[in-house]
Amino acid sequence: MEQETILKVENLSKTFRLSRKQQRLQKVKERQKKAVSNLSFSAYKGEIFGLLGPNGAGKTTTLRMLATLIRPDSGDAQVDGASIMKQPELVRSKIGFLTSELKLENFFTPNYLFDFFSSLYGVEAEVREERKRRMFSRFGIDEFAEVKVANLSTGMKQKTSLVISLVHDPDIIIFDEPTNGLDVITARTVTDFLKELKQEGKTILLSTHIFDLVEKLCDRVGIIMDGQMIVCDSLAALTEEESLEDKFFRIYQGELAGKGGQISEK
């Protein structure tokens, strides 16, 4: 049976201007850095698609473009039929977006933040309360519901961020390094929840540099280096003859040799 494409990325490109400090840190002379270059791939309804690559490969920039937080220089993407270039507000209504860089306001509580973001998405009060009860209980937030963010542990902040990103029950969920910096117990809670979301028919796009996470969760994988898609295939196909880690480093070494030893890791 043919799978339904719910996310179609077509030739996305994004270039940033580097400050002199960034030039020194990255040891480059160029003032422009091409973070993403003509990137294309698709994700199917009800699957977990992993975007795998080293730091600086362009994963976060790609996800930010798909979440309409930054605008591509060129290219477009269709998110459940909505264009990130022409219909950004419609795209935002269809997705949940979680990044490890999301900073919750220290003064507010999980309870307040859930209600606030629910109101932004127009979630009805009755639906909001039932969803909050279920999600807070699922992640153990209920006993910290009235504790200010400033006083929460790192893991509880991440759980709160996750729950808030899903207040409107989106069908497409974008996660940037969802287990980054988490202890093993919290990380397991998050990965188990991602599996549950998939069972509910949600489509999940996640970026990571952790091989084990991809092997546990993903149906298909796109390997990205220097802003370009190098390989995109099912996890089964990529690991048919060797482990994902071995496959990745074989590709990495090939790209490194082909570019004269110059693959960005900054």
Backbone as a ProteinNet text record, in pm:
[ID]
protein_1_A
[PRIMARY]
MEQETILKVENLSKTFRLSRKQQRLQKVKERQKKAVSNLSFSAYKGEIFGLLGPNGAGKTTTLRMLATLIRPDSGDAQVDGASIMKQPELVRSKIGFLTSELKLENFFTPNYLFDFFSSLYGVEAEVREERKRRMFSRFGIDEFAEVKVANLSTGMKQKTSLVISLVHDPDIIIFDEPTNGLDVITARTVTDFLKELKQEGKTILLSTHIFDLVEKLCDRVGIIMDGQMIVCDSLAALTEEESLEDKFFRIYQGELAGKGGQISEK
[TERTIARY]
83.8	0	87.7	52.9	132.1	114.6	228.1	223	188.5	118.8	77	187.4	232	333.3	268.1	313.6	254.6	350.2	478.2	578.5	666.2	672.1	753.5	843.7	972.7	1072.9	1139.5	1140.2	1189.1	1294.1	1419.4	1531.3	1545.3	1535.5	1552.4	1698.4	1721.1	1855.9	1850.5	1957.4	1965.3	2110.8	2141.7	2276.3	2273.2	2372.8	2385	2512.2	2507.3	2625.8	2697.2	2824.9	2901.6	2961.7	2960.6	3031	3180.5	3261.9	3406.5	3442.5	3369.8	3393.8	3362.2	3249.3	3212.8	3316.4	3369.7	3474.3	3597	3634.6	3751.8	3726.8	3607.3	3576.1	3570	3517	3503.8	3625.7	3721.9	3847.4	3822.5	3736.7	3706.6	3724.9	3753.1	3770	3641.5	3553.9	3431.5	3335.1	3266	3167.4	3030.4	3010.6	2883.6	2899	2801.8	2800.6	2669.6	2681.8	2563	2527.2	2425.2	2386.7	2310.2	2226	2146.5	2151.5	2171.6	2191	2105.8	1999.7	1913	1869	1819.1	1780.5	1639.2	1625.8	1495.2	1477.3	1358.1	1320.4	1171.5	1115.8	974.5	958	849.3	813	669.5	644.5	512.5	427	298	203.1	223.6	232.7	241.8	379	483.2	617.8	703.2	813.9	915.7	1033.1	1062.4	1171.7	1286	1403.9	1519.4	1612.3	1649.5	1748.6	1877.9	1972.5	2093.7	2213.9	2294.8	2414.2	2495.5	2620.6	2705.9	2660.4	2712.4	2684.9	2728.3	2644.3	2676.2	2637.3	2566.8	2531.5	2415.5	2338.9	2224	2090.3	2092.8	1968.6	1875.6	1929.1	1846	1794.2	1878.3	1834.8	1720.1	1730.1	1622.9	1492.7	1498.9	1377.5	1318.4	1402.4	1351.6	1280.7	1331.6	1263	1128.6	1124.4	998.5	897.5	945.2	856.3	822.3	870.8	848.8	907.1	1011.1	1078.5	1179.1	1236.6	1322.6	1279.6	1305.1	1258.9	1372.5	1345.4	1448.8	1488.5	1612.3	1653.9	1585.4	1567.6	1501.4	1446.1	1360.2	1295.7	1167	1101.5	974.8	953.4	852.5	812.4	662	600.6	457.4	436.2	369.2	340.6	191.2	155.4	15.6	-58.4	6.7	-53.6	-35.5	24.1	42.8	188	208.1	340.8	403.8	529	597.1	626	631.2	658.5	531.3	422.7	300.9	195.6	202.4	98.5	160.3	251.5	321.2	229.4	123.5	32.3	-41.5	-80.9	-149	-53.5	72.1	172.8	186	194.2	211.1	93.7	-24.7	-141.8	-140	-60.4	-57.6	55.3	153.7	272.7	290.3	364	421	570.9	637.9	781.9	850.6	944.6	1019.2	1167.4	1237.1	1381.2	1442.9	1563.1	1633	1668.8	1661.1	1692.7	1570.2	1454	1334.8	1351.8	1338.4	1354.7	1219	1174	1049.2	1074.5	979.4	991.8	995.1	1102.7	1123.7	1013.2	946.1	848.1	718.6	688.2	559.7	565.8	448.7	437.4	393.1	414.6	364.7	214.5	140	-4.8	-41.9	21.6	-6.8	34.4	152.3	202.7	115.5	69.6	-17.9	-146.6	-205	-328.9	-304.4	-191.2	-160.4	-144.7	-65	-43	-168	-247	-374.1	-465.3	-466.2	-550.3	-501.8	-370.1	-316.1	-361.6	-375.5	-419.3	-571	-641.9	-787.3	-844.2	-771.1	-820.5	-930.4	-1044.2	-1156	-1121	-1179.2	-1144.5	-1161.3	-1272.5	-1297.4	-1192.9	-1161.1	-1059.6	-923.3	-893.9	-766.1	-746.1	-847.7	-834.6	-814.7	-886.6	-871.4	-732.6	-689.1	-557.2	-446.1	-461.5	-361.8	-355.5	-470.3	-473.6	-400.4	-429.3	-369.4	-218.9	-177.6	-36.3	47.1	-6.1	66.8	85.5	-17.9	-8.1	91.9	89	178	324.3	357.4	496.9	532.2	440.4	470	482.3	415.3	422	319.4	215.9	103.5	145.3	240.2	280.9	370.2	413.5	494.9	419	289	209.3	214.1	228.7	229.9	369.6	471.9	610.5	664.5	727.8	782.2	892	898.6	996.1	1137.9	1169.2	1303.3	1342.1	1243.7	1270.7	1254.3	1231.7	1217.6	1353.7	1365.5	1487.7	1496.2	1613.4	1632.4	1536.5	1523.8	1433.8	1289	1245.8	1107.3	1081	1180.3	1165.1	1145.6	1223.6	1211.5	1075.2	1029.1	896.9	788.3	801.7	705	706	825.3	837.3	770.2	791.3	731.2	579.3	524.1	378.9	321.3	388.7	339.4	341.1	440.7	449.6	336.4	265.4	159.2	21	5.9	-122.9	-238.8	-210.2	-316.2	-329.1	-260.6	-270.9	-240.8	-121.3	-89.2	-64.4	-86.1	-61.3	83.1	154.2	293.6	377.4	478.1	556.4	703.8	766.7	907.1	987.9	1084.8	1167.7	1314.3	1377.4	1520.1	1596.6	1670.2	1747.4	1659.9	1554.9	1456.7	1510.6	1622.1	1675.3	1806.3	1841.6	1969.1	1975.4	2078.4	2099.2	2011.6	1933.7	1844.1	1910.5	1869.2	1916.5	1849.5	1901.7	1856.9	1708.8	1659.9	1519.9	1426.8	1458.4	1376.1	1383.4	1503.7	1520.5	1434.2	1429.5	1347.4	1199.2	1158.7	1019.5	982.1	1072.7	1047.3	1041.6	1136.6	1137.9	1015.8	974.4	853	731.1	727.6	615.4	614.2	731.4	738.1	681.7	709.2	653.2	501.3	450.4	305.2	242.2	307.9	256.4	249.3	350.7	350.4	233.4	207.7	96.8	-37.8	-43.2	-165.4	-178.8	-79.6	-84.7	-18.3	52.3	122.5	247	285.1	409.7	512.8	630.2	733.4	860.6	910.8	1039.2	1133.5	1242.7	1336.4	1478.7	1554.4	1695.6	1777.1	1887.8	1972.5	2109.3	2205.7	2335.1	2358.8	2252.1	2262.6	2213.4	2304.4	2270.3	2166.9	2184.3	2096.2	1952.1	1933.5	1799.5	1732.9	1809.2	1756.3	1717.4	1804.4	1778.3	1657.6	1631.5	1516.8	1385.6	1388.9	1265.2	1229.6	1328.1	1300	1264.2	1171.1	1136	1228.1	1251.6	1342.2	1439.6	1552.1	1660.1	1716.9	1741.1	1814.1	1945.6	2056.3	2187.9	2226.7	2249.1	2276.8	2416	2491.5	2625.2	2646.1	2699.3	2721.7	2597.1	2481.5	2357.4	2300.6	2356.3	2308.9	2265.4	2161.3	2116.2	2206.9	2279.1	2373.1	2306	2227.4	2155	2019.1	1915.5	1782.6	1718.4	1693.2	1640.5	1576.4	1517.2	1460.7	1574.1	1544.8	1644.5	1687	1591.9	1622.3	1722.1	1703.4	1793.9	1932.7	1937.7	2066.3	2147.7	2079.4	2149.2	2147.5	2121	2109.7	2243.1	2353	2483.4	2579.1	2547.4	2634.7	2553.7	2610.2	2538.8	2521.9	2425.7	2402.2	2525.8	2591.4	2712.4	2821.9	2845	2947.5	2911.1	2781.9	2735.1	2758.5	2723.8	2739.5	2885.4	2975.8	3115.9	3180.8	3131.1	3181.4	3141.3	3017	2970.5	3046.8	3063.7	3134.1	3276.3	3347.6	3485	3489.6	3391.1	3384.8	3361	3270.1	3244.5	3365.4	3431.7	3549.9	3660	3680.3	3782.6	3745.5	3617.5	3573.2	3580	3579.9	3585.5	3718.4	3818.3	3952.6	3967.3	3890.1	3900.5	3827.2	3731.9	3663.2	3514.2	3474.9	3332.9	3315.7	3223.2	3204.8	3151.4	3210.7	3158.4	3137	3127.9	3107.7	2960.7
-119.6	0	125.1	219.7	342.3	427.6	479.3	561.4	705.4	769.9	908.6	1004.1	1087.6	1187.6	1304.9	1333.2	1442	1561.4	1536.5	1644	1628.5	1732.3	1728.5	1851.3	1828.4	1935.4	1942.9	2062.9	2077.8	2188.7	2146.7	2236.9	2353.8	2325	2430.4	2472.1	2602.5	2656.3	2772.4	2785.2	2895.8	2931.8	3060.7	3111.9	3216	3211	3308	3390.4	3513.6	3598.7	3581.2	3552.2	3527.2	3656.4	3667.6	3778	3747.5	3845.9	3822.2	3721.3	3725.7	3629.2	3488.2	3472.4	3341.2	3292.2	3384.5	3346.9	3292	3359.8	3314.3	3178.1	3161.8	3035.7	2919.4	2945.6	2839.7	2830	2924.3	2923.2	2927	3021.1	3039.8	3186.1	3211.3	3347.2	3403.1	3313.4	3357.6	3422.4	3527	3593.2	3527.4	3441.6	3373.1	3224.3	3168.8	3024.1	2966.5	2871.7	2805.2	2692	2712.5	2613.1	2497.1	2526.7	2424.3	2453.1	2347.9	2367.5	2270.4	2323.5	2246.1	2113.4	2120.8	2000.6	1956.7	1828.1	1772	1636	1612	1480.4	1482	1364.1	1353.1	1268.1	1291.5	1208.9	1162.3	1038.2	978.6	987.8	984.2	989.1	867.8	893.5	786.5	724.8	792.4	738.4	831.7	777.9	859	868.7	991.2	1016.6	1082.6	1024.7	1078.7	1155	1274	1354.4	1341.8	1264.8	1228.1	1300.5	1359.6	1427.8	1484	1519.3	1576.9	1717.8	1772.5	1911.6	2001.6	2098.5	2190.6	2142.6	2029.2	1972.9	2046	2122.8	2193.9	2139.1	2047.4	1985.2	2087.2	2162.7	2259.2	2367.8	2415.1	2516.3	2463	2338.4	2276.1	2272.5	2227.7	2219	2356.6	2454.2	2590.4	2645.6	2612.6	2654.4	2584.7	2454.9	2380.6	2430.1	2476.8	2530.8	2677.2	2734.3	2874	2974.8	2935.1	3029.7	3114.4	3059.2	3136	3106.3	3200.8	3189.4	3139.3	3041.6	2994.5	3103	3094.7	3182	3138.9	3007.5	2951.9	2815.4	2765.1	2637.3	2654.1	2542.8	2545.3	2407.3	2396.7	2268.5	2270.1	2156.5	2140	2056.9	2114.8	2047.4	2017.7	1893.4	1853.5	1946.6	1975.6	2057.8	2206.9	2253.5	2397.3	2436	2544.9	2592	2673.5	2640.9	2718.4	2860	2881.3	3014.1	3098.3	3035.7	3110.3	3102.9	2997.8	2978.2	2945.5	3028.6	2995.7	2979.9	3060	3049.4	2916	2871.2	2742.5	2629.2	2641.7	2541.3	2531.5	2645.8	2646.7	2580.3	2589.9	2528.5	2376.6	2326.6	2183.1	2109.7	2183.1	2117.7	2146.9	2059.1	2086.3	2092.4	2185.6	2202	2210.7	2120.6	2119.5	2122.3	2215.6	2224.9	2233.7	2179.5	2186.8	2330.1	2419.8	2560.4	2641.2	2574.3	2643.6	2684.1	2812.6	2863.4	2907.4	2839.6	2877.2	2992.2	3081.6	3195.9	3146.9	3181.4	3131	3167.9	3278.7	3329.7	3248.5	3181	3113.6	2967	2908.2	2768.6	2682.6	2549.9	2462	2476.9	2491.7	2506.6	2631.5	2742.6	2868.1	2857.8	2804	2796.3	2707.4	2596.5	2508.1	2581.1	2652.6	2727.1	2839.1	2908.4	3020.7	2975.2	2870.7	2824.7	2757.8	2695.5	2639.5	2750.2	2863.3	2975.1	3032.1	3033	3082.1	2995.3	2866.3	2773.3	2756.9	2827.6	2821.7	2691.2	2624	2499.1	2529.4	2463.9	2487.6	2443.8	2512.7	2492.2	2347.1	2286.3	2147.4	2052.7	2071.9	1989.9	2015.1	2142.1	2179.9	2110.9	2114.2	2057.8	1906.3	1838.8	1693.5	1658.7	1733.8	1709.1	1738.3	1844.9	1879.3	1773.1	1728.1	1624.1	1498.5	1458.5	1335.9	1350.5	1463.8	1484.7	1508.8	1587.3	1612.9	1484.5	1401.4	1273.8	1182.2	1180.9	1094	1124.1	1252	1292.3	1331.6	1309.9	1341.2	1489.1	1570.7	1716.2	1763.6	1680.7	1727.4	1778.8	1713.2	1759	1883	1921.8	2042.5	2150.5	2131.1	2218.1	2364.6	2391	2529.2	2573	2499.4	2536.2	2620.7	2732.1	2818	2744.5	2772.5	2707.3	2719.2	2832.7	2855.5	2750.3	2690.5	2594.3	2448.9	2426.5	2291.2	2232.9	2101.1	2034.6	2043.5	2015	2017.8	1921.6	1801.7	1703.3	1746.5	1807.5	1853.2	1971	2055.8	2164.5	2107.6	2003.2	1941.4	1875.2	1808.2	1746.6	1852.6	1963.9	2072.4	2130.1	2148.6	2199.2	2104.4	1975.3	1875.3	1883.3	1886.7	1891.4	2018.4	2131.1	2258.7	2258.4	2193.1	2189.7	2108.4	2030.8	1943.6	1982.7	2105.7	2146.1	2135.8	2153.7	2153.8	2019.5	1915.4	1779.2	1774.2	1821.4	1827.1	1688.2	1675.4	1548.6	1535.7	1649.2	1649.9	1712.8	1639.7	1684.6	1688.5	1803	1823.6	1838.5	1748.9	1750.8	1767.3	1866.1	1889.5	1838.6	1730	1668.2	1649.1	1565.5	1556.8	1503.6	1430.4	1376.2	1442	1550.5	1616.4	1669.1	1628.2	1677.7	1615.2	1513.5	1452.2	1333.8	1309	1188.5	1067	947.8	827.7	797.4	827.8	798.8	891.1	1021	1117.2	1089.8	1057.8	1027.2	908.2	805.1	687.2	723.6	810.9	855.6	923.9	1007.3	1079.9	984	891	798.6	706.3	662.8	580.6	658.4	787.6	871	890	903.9	917.8	793.4	676.8	553.3	552.7	603.8	611	704.9	817.4	912.7	850.1	773.2	704.7	606.8	532.8	437	506.9	635	713.7	768.3	741.2	786.6	919.9	972.2	1098.8	1078.8	1183.7	1184.8	1263	1203.8	1267	1283.6	1405.4	1435.9	1476.4	1402.3	1438.4	1445.3	1538.3	1548.6	1500.1	1435.1	1384.8	1347.7	1331.9	1276.1	1145.3	1094	974.3	852.7	762	645.5	556.9	535.1	446.1	495.7	626.1	683.4	657.7	674.7	649.3	503.1	413.4	269.8	225.2	289.8	254.3	306.5	423	493.1	503.3	519.3	568.6	460.5	495.6	410.2	439.1	567.4	608	712.8	725.6	812.9	891.9	1019.6	1102.3	1144.8	1111	1150.7	1281.5	1384.4	1518	1562.4	1617	1668.7	1796.7	1898.4	2028	2078	2057.6	2111	2037.1	1921.6	1845.1	1705	1655.2	1519.8	1423	1340.2	1247	1113.7	1063.8	937.7	951.5	896.3	893.3	759.1	679.1	544.8	490.7	373.8	310.9	267.6	261.3	216.2	73.3	-9.8	-149.3	-158.1	-74.1	-76.7	-25.8	77.6	135.5	41.5	-42.5	-131.1	-277.4	-299	-436.2	-510.8	-439.9	-505.7	-461.8	-354.1	-302.9	-218.4	-188.9	-106.9	34.6	105.7	244.6	329.1	307.8	384.2	359.5	232.3	200.7	260.3	251.3	307.3	458.1	523.9	669	710	644.2	684.7	647.8	544.4	513.8	624.3	670.7	782.1	909.3	931.6	1052.2	1057.8	946.5	943.2	965.1	912.4	934.5	1080	1144	1286.3	1369.8	1330.6	1402.5	1397.6	1278.7	1262.8	1341.6	1339.7	1409	1559.7	1611.7	1756.6	1802.6	1719.1	1758.3	1773.9	1694	1699.5	1815.5	1876	1995.1	1971	1901.4	1893.9	1968	2063.4	2146.8	2063.8	2087.7	2025.9	2133.6	2255.9	2367.6	2404.7
0	0	0	-84.8	-95.7	28.7	80.4	200.5	166.6	259.7	238.7	282.5	190.1	222.2	294.3	415.7	493.7	504.3	479	479.5	356.2	275.3	153.3	150.2	162.4	164.7	28.5	-29.9	-166	-175.8	-189.9	-221.5	-123.4	5	105.7	114.7	119.6	137.6	236.1	315.8	410.7	435	422.1	443.9	554.9	642.5	751	734.2	781.1	782.3	917.1	912.4	1033.9	1088.9	1220.2	1283.9	1283	1313.7	1317.4	1426.4	1536.7	1643.9	1596.2	1524.2	1471.6	1370.4	1290.8	1195.9	1269	1376.9	1453.3	1516.6	1575.6	1641.8	1543.6	1425.1	1325.4	1233.3	1254	1178	1027.2	986.4	844.5	807.4	681.2	632.1	571.1	525.7	460.2	559.6	515.2	600.2	590.7	490.6	471.9	500.2	568.6	592.4	539.4	448	394.2	487.7	568.9	670.2	609.5	510.4	442	292.7	212.7	68.7	-12.1	-73.7	-164.1	-102.7	18.2	92.4	55.3	22.8	-12.6	53.9	106.3	157.5	189.2	216.5	250.5	375.9	447.9	562.7	542.1	582.2	562.4	687.9	667.8	778.6	869.5	1000.6	1097.9	1115.1	1066.9	1083.8	1168.6	1217.5	1282.9	1186.8	1144	1049.9	1126.7	1118.4	1188	1095.9	1137.8	1066.8	1146	1091.8	1164.3	1106.2	1193.5	1144.6	1259.4	1231.7	1335.9	1371.4	1480.6	1515.6	1401	1368.9	1260.9	1123.5	1115.4	984.7	918.4	996.5	941.1	988.2	1085.1	1132.8	1198.1	1292.7	1365	1272.2	1181.5	1084.9	1000.3	957.4	879.2	957.2	1082.1	1161.8	1190.3	1210.3	1234.2	1111.4	993.9	871.5	859.8	888.3	879.3	981.7	1096.2	1199.9	1176	1066.7	1024.6	1121.7	1197.4	1286.2	1210.4	1105.1	1015.5	871.6	783.5	644.9	555.9	471.8	378.8	279.4	231.5	122.1	-7.2	-21.7	-139.6	-104.8	-191.7	-167.5	-87.9	-61.4	12	74.9	156.9	213.7	233.5	209.8	230.7	357.1	454.6	580.3	583.3	557.5	546.7	450.4	338.2	233.4	247.5	357.9	380.7	353.4	280.9	244.4	357.5	391.5	496.2	448.9	318.7	263.5	252.3	208.4	178.4	289.2	372	474.5	611.3	660.2	785.1	905.7	915.1	1029.9	1028.2	909.6	897.4	934.2	893.1	928.5	1080.2	1148	1293.1	1364.7	1306.8	1369	1356.2	1261.3	1233.9	1305.7	1358.2	1413.5	1562.1	1627.6	1758.7	1739.2	1804.8	1786.1	1921.4	1943.3	2069.4	2039.1	2100.3	2086.8	2225.4	2240.1	2368.7	2404.1	2304.5	2327.8	2371.2	2379	2425.1	2571.5	2598.8	2734.2	2789.3	2892.3	2957	3052.9	3062.4	3153.1	3297.5	3368.6	3504.9	3602.8	3578.1	3674.5	3675.3	3561.5	3547.5	3590.8	3609.8	3651.7	3533	3538.8	3432.3	3409.7	3517.1	3506.4	3426.5	3460.9	3390.4	3243.5	3217.2	3080.8	2993	3048.4	2970.1	2932.9	3028.9	3002.1	2901.5	2916.1	2828.4	2683.4	2661.8	2524.8	2467.6	2551.6	2505.5	2452.5	2523.1	2479.4	2347.1	2325.7	2198.3	2081.6	2106.9	2002.1	1997.7	2084.4	2082.2	2133	2222.9	2279.9	2381.4	2367.7	2458.9	2600.5	2699.4	2840.1	2883.5	2844.8	2885.5	2828.2	2702	2635.5	2698	2724.7	2786.1	2919.9	3004.6	3138.2	3134.4	3046.9	3036.3	2981.1	2879.6	2820.4	2920.6	2997.2	3098.4	3207.4	3252.5	3355.5	3308.6	3184.7	3131.2	3110.5	3054.1	3022.6	3148.6	3241.3	3365.4	3445	3444.6	3515	3445.4	3312.8	3234.4	3261.2	3280.7	3298	3441.3	3534.2	3672.7	3701.6	3619.4	3637.4	3739.4	3762.9	3844.1	3981.5	4046.5	4179.4	4174.6	4053.1	4036.4	3958.8	3942.2	3855.5	3897.3	4027.9	4075.9	4121.2	4079.7	4110.5	3995.3	4026.4	3921.6	3843.8	3715.2	3627.5	3683	3742.2	3796.4	3899.4	3964	4070.7	4027.6	3899.2	3847.3	3810.4	3815.5	3769.5	3617.7	3563.1	3417.5	3348.7	3405.5	3347.8	3349.8	3459.8	3470.4	3376.5	3356.7	3258.8	3118.5	3084.9	2952.8	2935.6	3039.8	3033.8	3016.1	3088.9	3077	2935.7	2880.6	2743.4	2645	2664.3	2576	2580.8	2700.6	2716.4	2655.6	2676.7	2623.6	2470.4	2411.3	2264.6	2202.4	2286	2234.6	2286	2336	2395.4	2296.2	2167	2065.5	1994.6	2047.7	1994.2	1844.1	1802.6	1659.5	1601.6	1471.6	1402.8	1356.5	1349.1	1304.7	1415.5	1460.6	1575.2	1535.8	1559.8	1523.7	1652.2	1670.1	1790.6	1752.5	1810.8	1789.2	1911	1893.5	2002.7	2127.2	2117.8	2226.7	2358.6	2356.6	2482.6	2523.3	2457	2483.5	2626.6	2701.3	2836.5	2943.2	2906.7	3004.2	3073.8	3198.1	3265.8	3201.8	3229.8	3159.2	3184.7	3304	3336	3258.4	3257.9	3184.2	3034.9	2984.3	2842.6	2802.7	2888.3	2859.1	2858.2	2949.4	2952.8	2821.8	2771.3	2646.9	2528.7	2518.9	2404.5	2405.3	2523.2	2532.5	2484.1	2518.1	2476.2	2324.8	2264.7	2119.1	2051	2106.3	2051.6	2062	2173.6	2191.9	2089.7	2064.8	1966.4	1827.8	1793.5	1664.6	1655.9	1764.7	1767.4	1750.2	1789.5	1772.2	1630.1	1545.9	1407.2	1381.6	1482.5	1464.2	1376.2	1307.5	1231.3	1311.2	1330.1	1412.1	1330.7	1329.8	1267.9	1379	1393.8	1499.9	1446.4	1500.4	1466.4	1584.6	1555.6	1661.8	1605.9	1696.3	1657.2	1733.3	1796.5	1879.2	1800.2	1767.3	1686	1755.1	1883.3	1957.3	1953.6	1963.1	1959.6	1825	1717.5	1583.1	1567.2	1612.9	1597.6	1679.1	1792.1	1875.4	1818.7	1752.6	1721.8	1574	1487.8	1352.9	1251.6	1164.6	1050.3	932.4	910.5	802.4	854.9	785.1	831.7	714.1	739	644	707.9	643.8	694.5	627.7	711.2	660.3	704.2	609.7	636.8	557	624.6	560.5	487.6	550.4	496.3	377.7	344.9	230	271.9	207.2	233.1	157.7	232.5	171.9	140.3	235.2	218.3	285.1	222.8	283.7	249.6	352.3	327.8	455.6	445.6	564.5	656.4	785.3	881.1	848.7	807.8	774.7	660.3	558.6	444.1	481.9	565.1	603.8	692	766.2	860.8	815.8	689.1	637.9	646.2	618.3	611.6	720.9	791.3	896.7	992.2	1107.7	1204.5	1151.4	1206.9	1164.8	1190.5	1303.3	1335.1	1232.9	1196.9	1097.1	961.6	926.4	799.3	796.4	907	914.7	896.4	968.3	961.8	829.7	764.3	630.7	533.4	545.4	462.9	497.8	629.2	676.2	622.1	631.6	582	431.3	360	216	181.4	256.2	234	271.5	378.9	424.5	319.5	262.5	159.1	33.3	-0.7	-121.4	-111.3	14.1	33.3	88.7	71.5	113.5	263.5	339.9	486.1	548.2	475.3	525.5	542.3	647.7	684.8	817.2	815.8	935.5	1051.5	1168.7	1291.3	1396.6	1355.2	1448.3	1452.7
[MASK]
++++++++++++++++++++++++++++++++++++++++++++++++++++++++++++++++++++++++++++++++++++++++++++++++++++++++++++++++++++++++++++++++++++++++++++++++++++++++++++++++++++++++++++++++++++++++++++++++++++++++++++++++++++++++++++++++++++++++++++++++++++++++++++++++++++++++++

